[in-house]
JSON list of N, CA and C in Angstrom, two decimals:
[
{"chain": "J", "resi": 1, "resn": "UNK", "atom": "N", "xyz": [-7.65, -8.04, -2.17]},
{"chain": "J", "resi": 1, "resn": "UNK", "atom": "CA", "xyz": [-7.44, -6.76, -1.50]},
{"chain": "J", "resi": 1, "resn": "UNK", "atom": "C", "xyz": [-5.99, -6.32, -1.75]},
{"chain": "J", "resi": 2, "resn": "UNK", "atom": "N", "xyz": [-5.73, -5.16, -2.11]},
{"chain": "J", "resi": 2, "resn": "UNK", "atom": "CA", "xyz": [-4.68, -4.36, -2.42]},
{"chain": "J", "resi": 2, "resn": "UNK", "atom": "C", "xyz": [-3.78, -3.82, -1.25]},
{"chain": "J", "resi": 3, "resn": "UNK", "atom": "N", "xyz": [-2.56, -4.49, -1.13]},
{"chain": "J", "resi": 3, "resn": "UNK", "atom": "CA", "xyz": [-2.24, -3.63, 0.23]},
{"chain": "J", "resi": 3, "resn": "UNK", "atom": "C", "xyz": [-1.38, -2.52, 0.08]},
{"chain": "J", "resi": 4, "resn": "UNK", "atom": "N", "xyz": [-2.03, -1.47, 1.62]},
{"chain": "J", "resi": 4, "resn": "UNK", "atom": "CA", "xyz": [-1.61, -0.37, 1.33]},
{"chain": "J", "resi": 4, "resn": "UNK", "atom": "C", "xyz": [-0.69, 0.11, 1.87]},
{"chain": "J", "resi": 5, "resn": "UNK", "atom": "N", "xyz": [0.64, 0.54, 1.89]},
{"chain": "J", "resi": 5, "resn": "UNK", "atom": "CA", "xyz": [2.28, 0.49, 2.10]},
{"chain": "J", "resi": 5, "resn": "UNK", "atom": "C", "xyz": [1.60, 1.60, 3.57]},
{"chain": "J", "resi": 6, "resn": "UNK", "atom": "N", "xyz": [0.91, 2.66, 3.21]},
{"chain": "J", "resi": 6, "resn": "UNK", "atom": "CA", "xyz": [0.75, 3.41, 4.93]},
{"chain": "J", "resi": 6, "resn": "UNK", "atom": "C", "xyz": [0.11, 2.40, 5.92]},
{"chain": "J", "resi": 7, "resn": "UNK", "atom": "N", "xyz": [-0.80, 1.65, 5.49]},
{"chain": "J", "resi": 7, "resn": "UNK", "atom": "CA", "xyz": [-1.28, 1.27, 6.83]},
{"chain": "J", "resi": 7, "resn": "UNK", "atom": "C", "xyz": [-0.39, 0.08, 7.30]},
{"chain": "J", "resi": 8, "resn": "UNK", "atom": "N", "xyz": [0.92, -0.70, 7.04]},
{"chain": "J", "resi": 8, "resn": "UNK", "atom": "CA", "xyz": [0.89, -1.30, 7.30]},
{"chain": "J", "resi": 8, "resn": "UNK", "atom": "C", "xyz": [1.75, -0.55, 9.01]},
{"chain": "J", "resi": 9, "resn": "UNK", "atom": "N", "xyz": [2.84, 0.26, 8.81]},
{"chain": "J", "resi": 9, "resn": "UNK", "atom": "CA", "xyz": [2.42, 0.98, 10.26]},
{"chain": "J", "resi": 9, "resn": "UNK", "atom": "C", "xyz": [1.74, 1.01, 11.07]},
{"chain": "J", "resi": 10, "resn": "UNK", "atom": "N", "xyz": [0.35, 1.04, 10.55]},
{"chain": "J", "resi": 10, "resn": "UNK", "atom": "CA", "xyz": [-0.91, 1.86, 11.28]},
{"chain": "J", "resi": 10, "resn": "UNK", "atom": "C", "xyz": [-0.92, 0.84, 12.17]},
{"chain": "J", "resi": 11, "resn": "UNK", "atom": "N", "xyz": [-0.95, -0.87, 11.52]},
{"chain": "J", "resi": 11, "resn": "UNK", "atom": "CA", "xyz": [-1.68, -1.83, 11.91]},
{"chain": "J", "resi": 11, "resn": "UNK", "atom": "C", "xyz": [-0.66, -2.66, 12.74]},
{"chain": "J", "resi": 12, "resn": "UNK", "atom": "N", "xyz": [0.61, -2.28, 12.63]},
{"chain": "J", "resi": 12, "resn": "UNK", "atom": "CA", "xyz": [1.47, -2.98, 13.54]},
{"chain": "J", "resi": 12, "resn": "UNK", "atom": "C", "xyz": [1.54, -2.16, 14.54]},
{"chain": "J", "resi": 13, "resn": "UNK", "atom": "N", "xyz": [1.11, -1.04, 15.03]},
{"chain": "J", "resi": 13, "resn": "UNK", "atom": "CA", "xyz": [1.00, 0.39, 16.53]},
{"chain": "J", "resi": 13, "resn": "UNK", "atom": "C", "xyz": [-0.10, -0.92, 16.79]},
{"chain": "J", "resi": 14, "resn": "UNK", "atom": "N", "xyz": [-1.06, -1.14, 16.05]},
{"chain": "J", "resi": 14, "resn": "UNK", "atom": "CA", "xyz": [-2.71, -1.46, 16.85]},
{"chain": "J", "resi": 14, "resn": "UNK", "atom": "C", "xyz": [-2.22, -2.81, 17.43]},
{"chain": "J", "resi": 15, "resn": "UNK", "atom": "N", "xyz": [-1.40, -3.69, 16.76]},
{"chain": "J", "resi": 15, "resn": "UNK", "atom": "CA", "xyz": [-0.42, -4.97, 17.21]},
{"chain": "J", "resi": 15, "resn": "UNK", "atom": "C", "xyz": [0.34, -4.75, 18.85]},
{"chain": "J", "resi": 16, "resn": "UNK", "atom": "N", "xyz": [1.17, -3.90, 18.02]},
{"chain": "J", "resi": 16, "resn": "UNK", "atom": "CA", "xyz": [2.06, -3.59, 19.66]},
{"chain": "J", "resi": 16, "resn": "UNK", "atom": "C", "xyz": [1.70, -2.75, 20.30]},
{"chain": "J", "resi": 17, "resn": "UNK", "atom": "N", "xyz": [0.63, -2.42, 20.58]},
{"chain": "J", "resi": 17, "resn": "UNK", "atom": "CA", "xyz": [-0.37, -1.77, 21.86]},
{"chain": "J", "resi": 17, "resn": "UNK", "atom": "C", "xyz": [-1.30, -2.96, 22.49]},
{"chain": "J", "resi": 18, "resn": "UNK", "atom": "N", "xyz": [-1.39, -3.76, 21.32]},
{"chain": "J", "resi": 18, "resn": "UNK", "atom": "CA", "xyz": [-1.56, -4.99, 22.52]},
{"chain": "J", "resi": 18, "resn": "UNK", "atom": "C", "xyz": [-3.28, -4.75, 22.02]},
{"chain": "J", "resi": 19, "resn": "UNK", "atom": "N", "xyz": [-4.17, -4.32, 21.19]},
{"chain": "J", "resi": 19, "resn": "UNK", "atom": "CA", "xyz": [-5.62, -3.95, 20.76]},
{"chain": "J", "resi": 19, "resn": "UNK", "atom": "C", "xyz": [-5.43, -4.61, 19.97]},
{"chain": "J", "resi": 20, "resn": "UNK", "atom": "N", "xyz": [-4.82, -5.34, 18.93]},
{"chain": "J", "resi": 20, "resn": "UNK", "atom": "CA", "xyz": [-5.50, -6.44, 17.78]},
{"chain": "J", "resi": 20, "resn": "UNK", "atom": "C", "xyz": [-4.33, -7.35, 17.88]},
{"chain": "J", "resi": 21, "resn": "UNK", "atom": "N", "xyz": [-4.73, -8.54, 17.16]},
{"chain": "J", "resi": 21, "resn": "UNK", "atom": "CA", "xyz": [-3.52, -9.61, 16.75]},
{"chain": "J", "resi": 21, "resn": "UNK", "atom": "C", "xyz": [-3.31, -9.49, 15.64]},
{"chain": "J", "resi": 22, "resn": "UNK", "atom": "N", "xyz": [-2.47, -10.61, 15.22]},
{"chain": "J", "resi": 22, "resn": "UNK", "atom": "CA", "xyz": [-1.96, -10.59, 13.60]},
{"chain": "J", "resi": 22, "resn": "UNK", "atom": "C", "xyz": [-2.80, -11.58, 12.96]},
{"chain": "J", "resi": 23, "resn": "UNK", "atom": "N", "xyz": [-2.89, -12.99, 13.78]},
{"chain": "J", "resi": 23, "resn": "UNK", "atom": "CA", "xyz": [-3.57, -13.79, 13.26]},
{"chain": "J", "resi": 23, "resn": "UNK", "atom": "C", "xyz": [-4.99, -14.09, 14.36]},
{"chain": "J", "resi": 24, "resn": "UNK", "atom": "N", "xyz": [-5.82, -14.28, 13.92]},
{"chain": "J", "resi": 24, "resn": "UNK", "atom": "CA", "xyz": [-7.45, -14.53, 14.75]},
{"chain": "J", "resi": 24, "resn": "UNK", "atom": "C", "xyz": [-7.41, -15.79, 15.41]},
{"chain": "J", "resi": 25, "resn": "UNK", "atom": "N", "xyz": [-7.26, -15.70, 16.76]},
{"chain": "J", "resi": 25, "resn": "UNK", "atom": "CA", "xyz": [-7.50, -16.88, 17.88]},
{"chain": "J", "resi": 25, "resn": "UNK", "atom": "C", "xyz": [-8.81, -17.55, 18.07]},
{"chain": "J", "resi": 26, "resn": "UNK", "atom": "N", "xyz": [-10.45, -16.68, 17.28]},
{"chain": "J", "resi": 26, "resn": "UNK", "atom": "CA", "xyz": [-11.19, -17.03, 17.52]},
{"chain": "J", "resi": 26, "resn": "UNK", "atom": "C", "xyz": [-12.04, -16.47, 19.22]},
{"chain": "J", "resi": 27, "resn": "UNK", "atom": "N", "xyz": [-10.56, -15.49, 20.03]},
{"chain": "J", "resi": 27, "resn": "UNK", "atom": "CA", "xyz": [-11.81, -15.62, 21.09]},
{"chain": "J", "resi": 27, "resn": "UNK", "atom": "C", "xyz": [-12.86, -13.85, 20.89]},
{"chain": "J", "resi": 28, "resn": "UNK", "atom": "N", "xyz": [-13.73, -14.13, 21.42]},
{"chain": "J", "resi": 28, "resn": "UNK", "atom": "CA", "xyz": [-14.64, -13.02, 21.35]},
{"chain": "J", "resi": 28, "resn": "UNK", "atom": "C", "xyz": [-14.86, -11.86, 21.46]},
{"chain": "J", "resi": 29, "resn": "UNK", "atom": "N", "xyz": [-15.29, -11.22, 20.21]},
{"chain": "J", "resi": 29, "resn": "UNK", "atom": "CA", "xyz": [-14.85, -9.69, 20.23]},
{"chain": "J", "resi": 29, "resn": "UNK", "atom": "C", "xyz": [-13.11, -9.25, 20.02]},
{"chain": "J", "resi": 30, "resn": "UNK", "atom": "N", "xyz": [-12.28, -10.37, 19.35]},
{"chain": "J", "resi": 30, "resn": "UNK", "atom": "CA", "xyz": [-11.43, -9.55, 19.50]},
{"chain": "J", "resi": 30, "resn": "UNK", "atom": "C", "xyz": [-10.80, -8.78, 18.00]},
{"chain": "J", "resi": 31, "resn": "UNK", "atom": "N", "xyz": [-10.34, -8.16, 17.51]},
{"chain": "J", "resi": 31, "resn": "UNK", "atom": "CA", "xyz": [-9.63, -7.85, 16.30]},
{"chain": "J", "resi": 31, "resn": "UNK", "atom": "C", "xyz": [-8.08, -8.33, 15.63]},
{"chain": "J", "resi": 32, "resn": "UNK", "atom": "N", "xyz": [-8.54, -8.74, 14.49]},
{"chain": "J", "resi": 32, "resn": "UNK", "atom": "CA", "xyz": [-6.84, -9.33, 13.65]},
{"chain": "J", "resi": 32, "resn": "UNK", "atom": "C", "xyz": [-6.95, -8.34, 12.69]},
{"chain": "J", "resi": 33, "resn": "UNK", "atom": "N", "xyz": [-5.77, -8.12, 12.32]},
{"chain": "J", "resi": 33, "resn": "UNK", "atom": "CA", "xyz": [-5.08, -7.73, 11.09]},
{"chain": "J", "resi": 33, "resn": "UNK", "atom": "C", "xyz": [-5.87, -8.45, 9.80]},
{"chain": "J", "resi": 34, "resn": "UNK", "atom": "N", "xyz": [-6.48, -7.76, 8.82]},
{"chain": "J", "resi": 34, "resn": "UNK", "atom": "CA", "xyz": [-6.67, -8.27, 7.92]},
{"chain": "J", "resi": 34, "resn": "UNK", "atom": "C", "xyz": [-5.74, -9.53, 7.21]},
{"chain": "J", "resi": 35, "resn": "UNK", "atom": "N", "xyz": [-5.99, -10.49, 6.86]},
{"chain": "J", "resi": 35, "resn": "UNK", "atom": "CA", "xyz": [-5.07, -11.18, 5.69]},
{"chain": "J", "resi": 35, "resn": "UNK", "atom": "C", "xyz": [-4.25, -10.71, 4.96]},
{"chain": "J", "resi": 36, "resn": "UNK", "atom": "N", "xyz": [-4.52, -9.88, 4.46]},
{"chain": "J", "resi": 36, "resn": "UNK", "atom": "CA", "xyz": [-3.46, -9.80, 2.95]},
{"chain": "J", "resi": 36, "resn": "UNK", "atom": "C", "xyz": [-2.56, -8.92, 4.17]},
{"chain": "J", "resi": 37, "resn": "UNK", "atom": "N", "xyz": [-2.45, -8.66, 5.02]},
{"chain": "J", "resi": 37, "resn": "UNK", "atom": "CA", "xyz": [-1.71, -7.34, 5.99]},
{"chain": "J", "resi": 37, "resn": "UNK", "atom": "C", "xyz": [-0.74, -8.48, 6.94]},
{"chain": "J", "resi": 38, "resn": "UNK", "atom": "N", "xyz": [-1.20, -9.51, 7.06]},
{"chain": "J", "resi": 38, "resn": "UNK", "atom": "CA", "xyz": [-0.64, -10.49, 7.98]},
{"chain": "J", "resi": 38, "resn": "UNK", "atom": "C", "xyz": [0.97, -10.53, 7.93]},
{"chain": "J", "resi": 39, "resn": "UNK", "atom": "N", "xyz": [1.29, -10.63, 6.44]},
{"chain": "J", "resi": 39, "resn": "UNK", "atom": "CA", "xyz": [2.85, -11.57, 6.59]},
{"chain": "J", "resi": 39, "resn": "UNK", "atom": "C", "xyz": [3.50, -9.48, 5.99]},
{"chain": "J", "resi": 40, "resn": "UNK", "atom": "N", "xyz": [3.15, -8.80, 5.81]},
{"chain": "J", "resi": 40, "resn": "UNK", "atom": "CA", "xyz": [3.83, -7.60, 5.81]},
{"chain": "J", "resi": 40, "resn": "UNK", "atom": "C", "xyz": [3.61, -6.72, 7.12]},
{"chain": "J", "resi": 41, "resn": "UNK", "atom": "N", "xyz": [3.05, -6.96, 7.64]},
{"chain": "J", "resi": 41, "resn": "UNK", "atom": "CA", "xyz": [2.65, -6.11, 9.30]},
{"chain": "J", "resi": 41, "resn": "UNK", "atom": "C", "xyz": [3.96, -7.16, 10.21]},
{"chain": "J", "resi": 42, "resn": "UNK", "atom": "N", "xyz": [3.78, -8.30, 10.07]},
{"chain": "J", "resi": 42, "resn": "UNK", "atom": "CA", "xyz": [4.40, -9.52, 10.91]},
{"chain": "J", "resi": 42, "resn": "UNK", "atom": "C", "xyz": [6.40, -9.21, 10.39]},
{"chain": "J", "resi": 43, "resn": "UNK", "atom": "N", "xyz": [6.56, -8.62, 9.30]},
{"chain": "J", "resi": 43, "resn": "UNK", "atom": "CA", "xyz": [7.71, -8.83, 8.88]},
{"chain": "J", "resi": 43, "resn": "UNK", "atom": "C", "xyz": [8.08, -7.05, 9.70]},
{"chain": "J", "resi": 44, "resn": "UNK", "atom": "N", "xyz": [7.03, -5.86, 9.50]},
{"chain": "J", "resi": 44, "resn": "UNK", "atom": "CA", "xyz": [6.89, -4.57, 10.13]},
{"chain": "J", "resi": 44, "resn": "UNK", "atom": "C", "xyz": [7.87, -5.00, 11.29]},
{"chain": "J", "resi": 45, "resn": "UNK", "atom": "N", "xyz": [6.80, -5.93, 12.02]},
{"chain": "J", "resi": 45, "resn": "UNK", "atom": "CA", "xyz": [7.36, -5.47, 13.46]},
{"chain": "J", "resi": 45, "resn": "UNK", "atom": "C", "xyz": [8.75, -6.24, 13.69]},
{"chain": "J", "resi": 46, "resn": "UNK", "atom": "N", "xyz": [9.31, -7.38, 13.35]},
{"chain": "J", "resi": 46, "resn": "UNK", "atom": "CA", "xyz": [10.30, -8.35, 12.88]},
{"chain": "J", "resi": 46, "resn": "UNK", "atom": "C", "xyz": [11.62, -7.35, 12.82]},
{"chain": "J", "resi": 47, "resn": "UNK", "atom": "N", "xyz": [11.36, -6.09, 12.01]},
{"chain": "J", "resi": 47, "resn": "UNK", "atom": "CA", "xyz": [12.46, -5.32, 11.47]},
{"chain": "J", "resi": 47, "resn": "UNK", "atom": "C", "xyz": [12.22, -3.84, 12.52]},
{"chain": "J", "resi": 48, "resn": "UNK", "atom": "N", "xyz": [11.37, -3.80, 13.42]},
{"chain": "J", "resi": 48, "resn": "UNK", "atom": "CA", "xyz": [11.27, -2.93, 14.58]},
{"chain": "J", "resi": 48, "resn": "UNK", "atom": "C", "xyz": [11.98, -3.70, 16.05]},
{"chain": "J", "resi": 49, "resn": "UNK", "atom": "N", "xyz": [12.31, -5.00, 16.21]},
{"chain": "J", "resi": 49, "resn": "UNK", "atom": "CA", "xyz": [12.70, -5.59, 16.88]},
{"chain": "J", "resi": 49, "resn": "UNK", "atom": "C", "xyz": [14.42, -5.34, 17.31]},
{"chain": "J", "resi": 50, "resn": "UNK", "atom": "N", "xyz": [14.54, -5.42, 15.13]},
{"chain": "J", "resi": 50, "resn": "UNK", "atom": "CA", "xyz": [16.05, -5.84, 15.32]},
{"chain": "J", "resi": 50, "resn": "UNK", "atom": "C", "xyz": [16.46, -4.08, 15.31]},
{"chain": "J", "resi": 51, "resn": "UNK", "atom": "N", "xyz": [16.26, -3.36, 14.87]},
{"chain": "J", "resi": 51, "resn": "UNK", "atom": "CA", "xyz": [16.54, -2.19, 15.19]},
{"chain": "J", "resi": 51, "resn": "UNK", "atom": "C", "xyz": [16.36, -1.26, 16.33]}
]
């Protein structure tokens, strides 16, 4: 999968609203971040922190 430089925004809002994770806990019904989105969404919010 090709990642795509807009969504990774998209998918770190759906992160820090607290509606998906980054990585899958396994419990039920819930939503992660695709894979290939993991370590560029995770670095997203990393550099929303320090700023």
């Amino acid at each position: 999968m090709m990642v795509k430089q807009y969504m990774i925004p998209v998918y770190g809002l759906l992160v820090k609203s607290g509606g998906w994770q980054i990585e899958p806990t396994g419990a039920e019904g819930e939503k992660a971040v695709p894979e290939a989105y993991r370590v560029p969404v995770a670095e997203y919010l990393a550099a929303q922190e320090v700023a």
